[in-house]
Amino acid sequence: MPELSAKEATEEMRVYRYVTKDRYRLPVAQADSMGELAALIGRSYGTVRRAMEAVYRGQRTSGPYEYVDLSDEEEEEDVFVPVLRRGV
């Protein structure tokens, strides 16, 4: 089996989020693509894309849409979170 190159080993995954409009910006919905996010929140793909582009270009300072780049290590850590219970 061939070994992974340095670039492939540190490959990142982008996660798109719809967040609350307050100062905490808590995630309401999360998806692997803009299309999936749009379907989850009941908006069109074009609406989500235009809003994200406006923030990226500096036309708006913030909005309800954002993305986060996760490395493979971070993604794997988020999948399994051990739960410790007292008295068990």
mmCIF file with all atom_site columns, C-alpha atoms in Angstrom:
data_model
loop_
_atom_site.group_PDB
_atom_site.id
_atom_site.type_symbol
_atom_site.label_atom_id
_atom_site.label_alt_id
_atom_site.label_comp_id
_atom_site.label_asym_id
_atom_site.label_entity_id
_atom_site.label_seq_id
_atom_site.pdbx_PDB_ins_code
_atom_site.Cartn_x
_atom_site.Cartn_y
_atom_site.Cartn_z
_atom_site.occupancy
_atom_site.B_iso_or_equiv
_atom_site.pdbx_formal_charge
_atom_site.auth_seq_id
_atom_site.auth_comp_id
_atom_site.auth_asym_id
_atom_site.auth_atom_id
_atom_site.pdbx_PDB_model_num
ATOM 1  C CA . MET A 1 1  ? 0.000   0.000  0.000  1.00 0.00 ? 1  MET A CA 1
ATOM 2  C CA . PRO A 1 2  ? 1.528   3.394  -0.987 1.00 0.00 ? 2  PRO A CA 1
ATOM 3  C CA . GLU A 1 3  ? 2.254   5.896  1.763  1.00 0.00 ? 3  GLU A CA 1
ATOM 4  C CA . LEU A 1 4  ? 0.435   9.217  1.901  1.00 0.00 ? 4  LEU A CA 1
ATOM 5  C CA . SER A 1 5  ? 2.246   12.364 0.886  1.00 0.00 ? 5  SER A CA 1
ATOM 6  C CA . ALA A 1 6  ? 2.565   15.234 3.373  1.00 0.00 ? 6  ALA A CA 1
ATOM 7  C CA . LYS A 1 7  ? -0.209  17.147 1.582  1.00 0.00 ? 7  LYS A CA 1
ATOM 8  C CA . GLU A 1 8  ? -2.605  14.190 1.657  1.00 0.00 ? 8  GLU A CA 1
ATOM 9  C CA . ALA A 1 9  ? -1.847  13.483 5.316  1.00 0.00 ? 9  ALA A CA 1
ATOM 10 C CA . THR A 1 10 ? -2.837  17.018 6.325  1.00 0.00 ? 10 THR A CA 1
ATOM 11 C CA . GLU A 1 11 ? -5.869  17.284 4.033  1.00 0.00 ? 11 GLU A CA 1
ATOM 12 C CA . GLU A 1 12 ? -8.636  19.432 5.464  1.00 0.00 ? 12 GLU A CA 1
ATOM 13 C CA . MET A 1 13 ? -12.382 19.045 5.275  1.00 0.00 ? 13 MET A CA 1
ATOM 14 C CA . ARG A 1 14 ? -14.635 22.092 5.029  1.00 0.00 ? 14 ARG A CA 1
ATOM 15 C CA . VAL A 1 15 ? -17.847 22.110 7.072  1.00 0.00 ? 15 VAL A CA 1
ATOM 16 C CA . TYR A 1 16 ? -20.547 24.689 6.303  1.00 0.00 ? 16 TYR A CA 1
ATOM 17 C CA . ARG A 1 17 ? -22.690 26.086 9.117  1.00 0.00 ? 17 ARG A CA 1
ATOM 18 C CA . TYR A 1 18 ? -25.811 28.161 9.640  1.00 0.00 ? 18 TYR A CA 1
ATOM 19 C CA . VAL A 1 19 ? -25.328 29.998 12.942 1.00 0.00 ? 19 VAL A CA 1
ATOM 20 C CA . THR A 1 20 ? -27.378 32.154 15.313 1.00 0.00 ? 20 THR A CA 1
ATOM 21 C CA . LYS A 1 21 ? -27.313 35.892 14.674 1.00 0.00 ? 21 LYS A CA 1
ATOM 22 C CA . ASP A 1 22 ? -26.327 36.852 18.212 1.00 0.00 ? 22 ASP A CA 1
ATOM 23 C CA . ARG A 1 23 ? -22.822 37.389 19.556 1.00 0.00 ? 23 ARG A CA 1
ATOM 24 C CA . TYR A 1 24 ? -22.368 33.688 20.410 1.00 0.00 ? 24 TYR A CA 1
ATOM 25 C CA . ARG A 1 25 ? -22.832 32.450 16.795 1.00 0.00 ? 25 ARG A CA 1
ATOM 26 C CA . LEU A 1 26 ? -23.958 28.980 17.892 1.00 0.00 ? 26 LEU A CA 1
ATOM 27 C CA . PRO A 1 27 ? -24.407 26.432 15.067 1.00 0.00 ? 27 PRO A CA 1
ATOM 28 C CA . VAL A 1 28 ? -28.028 25.713 14.133 1.00 0.00 ? 28 VAL A CA 1
ATOM 29 C CA . ALA A 1 29 ? -27.315 23.449 11.137 1.00 0.00 ? 29 ALA A CA 1
ATOM 30 C CA . GLN A 1 30 ? -24.141 21.903 9.763  1.00 0.00 ? 30 GLN A CA 1
ATOM 31 C CA . ALA A 1 31 ? -23.400 20.145 6.456  1.00 0.00 ? 31 ALA A CA 1
ATOM 32 C CA . ASP A 1 32 ? -20.546 19.009 4.220  1.00 0.00 ? 32 ASP A CA 1
ATOM 33 C CA . SER A 1 33 ? -21.571 21.242 1.287  1.00 0.00 ? 33 SER A CA 1
ATOM 34 C CA . MET A 1 34 ? -23.418 24.500 0.666  1.00 0.00 ? 34 MET A CA 1
ATOM 35 C CA . GLY A 1 35 ? -26.110 22.580 -1.203 1.00 0.00 ? 35 GLY A CA 1
ATOM 36 C CA . GLU A 1 36 ? -26.722 20.250 1.738  1.00 0.00 ? 36 GLU A CA 1
ATOM 37 C CA . LEU A 1 37 ? -26.834 23.202 4.139  1.00 0.00 ? 37 LEU A CA 1
ATOM 38 C CA . ALA A 1 38 ? -29.330 25.038 1.944  1.00 0.00 ? 38 ALA A CA 1
ATOM 39 C CA . ALA A 1 39 ? -31.582 21.965 1.849  1.00 0.00 ? 39 ALA A CA 1
ATOM 40 C CA . LEU A 1 40 ? -31.369 21.554 5.635  1.00 0.00 ? 40 LEU A CA 1
ATOM 41 C CA . ILE A 1 41 ? -32.455 25.111 6.395  1.00 0.00 ? 41 ILE A CA 1
ATOM 42 C CA . GLY A 1 42 ? -34.973 25.434 3.549  1.00 0.00 ? 42 GLY A CA 1
ATOM 43 C CA . ARG A 1 43 ? -33.141 28.064 1.514  1.00 0.00 ? 43 ARG A CA 1
ATOM 44 C CA . SER A 1 44 ? -31.926 27.982 -2.071 1.00 0.00 ? 44 SER A CA 1
ATOM 45 C CA . TYR A 1 45 ? -28.327 27.148 -2.909 1.00 0.00 ? 45 TYR A CA 1
ATOM 46 C CA . GLY A 1 46 ? -27.931 30.559 -4.576 1.00 0.00 ? 46 GLY A CA 1
ATOM 47 C CA . THR A 1 47 ? -29.015 32.411 -1.436 1.00 0.00 ? 47 THR A CA 1
ATOM 48 C CA . VAL A 1 48 ? -26.476 30.618 0.726  1.00 0.00 ? 48 VAL A CA 1
ATOM 49 C CA . ARG A 1 49 ? -23.681 30.994 -1.842 1.00 0.00 ? 49 ARG A CA 1
ATOM 50 C CA . ARG A 1 50 ? -24.298 34.736 -2.371 1.00 0.00 ? 50 ARG A CA 1
ATOM 51 C CA . ALA A 1 51 ? -24.380 35.412 1.375  1.00 0.00 ? 51 ALA A CA 1
ATOM 52 C CA . MET A 1 52 ? -21.107 33.550 1.940  1.00 0.00 ? 52 MET A CA 1
ATOM 53 C CA . GLU A 1 53 ? -19.456 35.306 -1.003 1.00 0.00 ? 53 GLU A CA 1
ATOM 54 C CA . ALA A 1 54 ? -20.523 38.733 0.308  1.00 0.00 ? 54 ALA A CA 1
ATOM 55 C CA . VAL A 1 55 ? -18.733 38.086 3.605  1.00 0.00 ? 55 VAL A CA 1
ATOM 56 C CA . TYR A 1 56 ? -15.689 36.616 1.846  1.00 0.00 ? 56 TYR A CA 1
ATOM 57 C CA . ARG A 1 57 ? -15.363 39.658 -0.448 1.00 0.00 ? 57 ARG A CA 1
ATOM 58 C CA . GLY A 1 58 ? -15.765 42.111 2.437  1.00 0.00 ? 58 GLY A CA 1
ATOM 59 C CA . GLN A 1 59 ? -19.134 43.468 1.304  1.00 0.00 ? 59 GLN A CA 1
ATOM 60 C CA . ARG A 1 60 ? -20.599 42.377 4.661  1.00 0.00 ? 60 ARG A CA 1
ATOM 61 C CA . THR A 1 61 ? -18.847 41.976 7.994  1.00 0.00 ? 61 THR A CA 1
ATOM 62 C CA . SER A 1 62 ? -20.725 38.838 9.047  1.00 0.00 ? 62 SER A CA 1
ATOM 63 C CA . GLY A 1 63 ? -23.776 36.769 8.297  1.00 0.00 ? 63 GLY A CA 1
ATOM 64 C CA . PRO A 1 64 ? -25.621 33.656 9.426  1.00 0.00 ? 64 PRO A CA 1
ATOM 65 C CA . TYR A 1 65 ? -23.440 31.419 7.231  1.00 0.00 ? 65 TYR A CA 1
ATOM 66 C CA . GLU A 1 66 ? -19.856 30.373 7.861  1.00 0.00 ? 66 GLU A CA 1
ATOM 67 C CA . TYR A 1 67 ? -17.463 27.549 7.166  1.00 0.00 ? 67 TYR A CA 1
ATOM 68 C CA . VAL A 1 68 ? -14.828 25.830 9.262  1.00 0.00 ? 68 VAL A CA 1
ATOM 69 C CA . ASP A 1 69 ? -11.845 23.887 7.937  1.00 0.00 ? 69 ASP A CA 1
ATOM 70 C CA . LEU A 1 70 ? -11.152 20.755 9.975  1.00 0.00 ? 70 LEU A CA 1
ATOM 71 C CA . SER A 1 71 ? -8.056  18.635 9.666  1.00 0.00 ? 71 SER A CA 1
ATOM 72 C CA . ASP A 1 72 ? -8.459  14.859 9.654  1.00 0.00 ? 72 ASP A CA 1
ATOM 73 C CA . GLU A 1 73 ? -7.174  14.652 13.236 1.00 0.00 ? 73 GLU A CA 1
ATOM 74 C CA . GLU A 1 74 ? -9.752  17.187 14.492 1.00 0.00 ? 74 GLU A CA 1
ATOM 75 C CA . GLU A 1 75 ? -12.546 15.420 12.659 1.00 0.00 ? 75 GLU A CA 1
ATOM 76 C CA . GLU A 1 76 ? -11.642 12.057 14.164 1.00 0.00 ? 76 GLU A CA 1
ATOM 77 C CA . GLU A 1 77 ? -11.431 13.573 17.663 1.00 0.00 ? 77 GLU A CA 1
ATOM 78 C CA . ASP A 1 78 ? -14.924 15.056 17.310 1.00 0.00 ? 78 ASP A CA 1
ATOM 79 C CA . VAL A 1 79 ? -16.482 11.734 16.294 1.00 0.00 ? 79 VAL A CA 1
ATOM 80 C CA . PHE A 1 80 ? -15.685 9.856  19.504 1.00 0.00 ? 80 PHE A CA 1
ATOM 81 C CA . VAL A 1 81 ? -16.046 11.657 22.805 1.00 0.00 ? 81 VAL A CA 1
ATOM 82 C CA . PRO A 1 82 ? -15.798 9.401  25.842 1.00 0.00 ? 82 PRO A CA 1
ATOM 83 C CA . VAL A 1 83 ? -18.384 9.995  28.530 1.00 0.00 ? 83 VAL A CA 1
ATOM 84 C CA . LEU A 1 84 ? -17.462 9.387  32.138 1.00 0.00 ? 84 LEU A CA 1
ATOM 85 C CA . ARG A 1 85 ? -20.256 8.768  34.612 1.00 0.00 ? 85 ARG A CA 1
ATOM 86 C CA . ARG A 1 86 ? -19.981 9.031  38.332 1.00 0.00 ? 86 ARG A CA 1
ATOM 87 C CA . GLY A 1 87 ? -21.229 6.232  40.509 1.00 0.00 ? 87 GLY A CA 1
ATOM 88 C CA . VAL A 1 88 ? -21.398 3.649  37.729 1.00 0.00 ? 88 VAL A CA 1
#
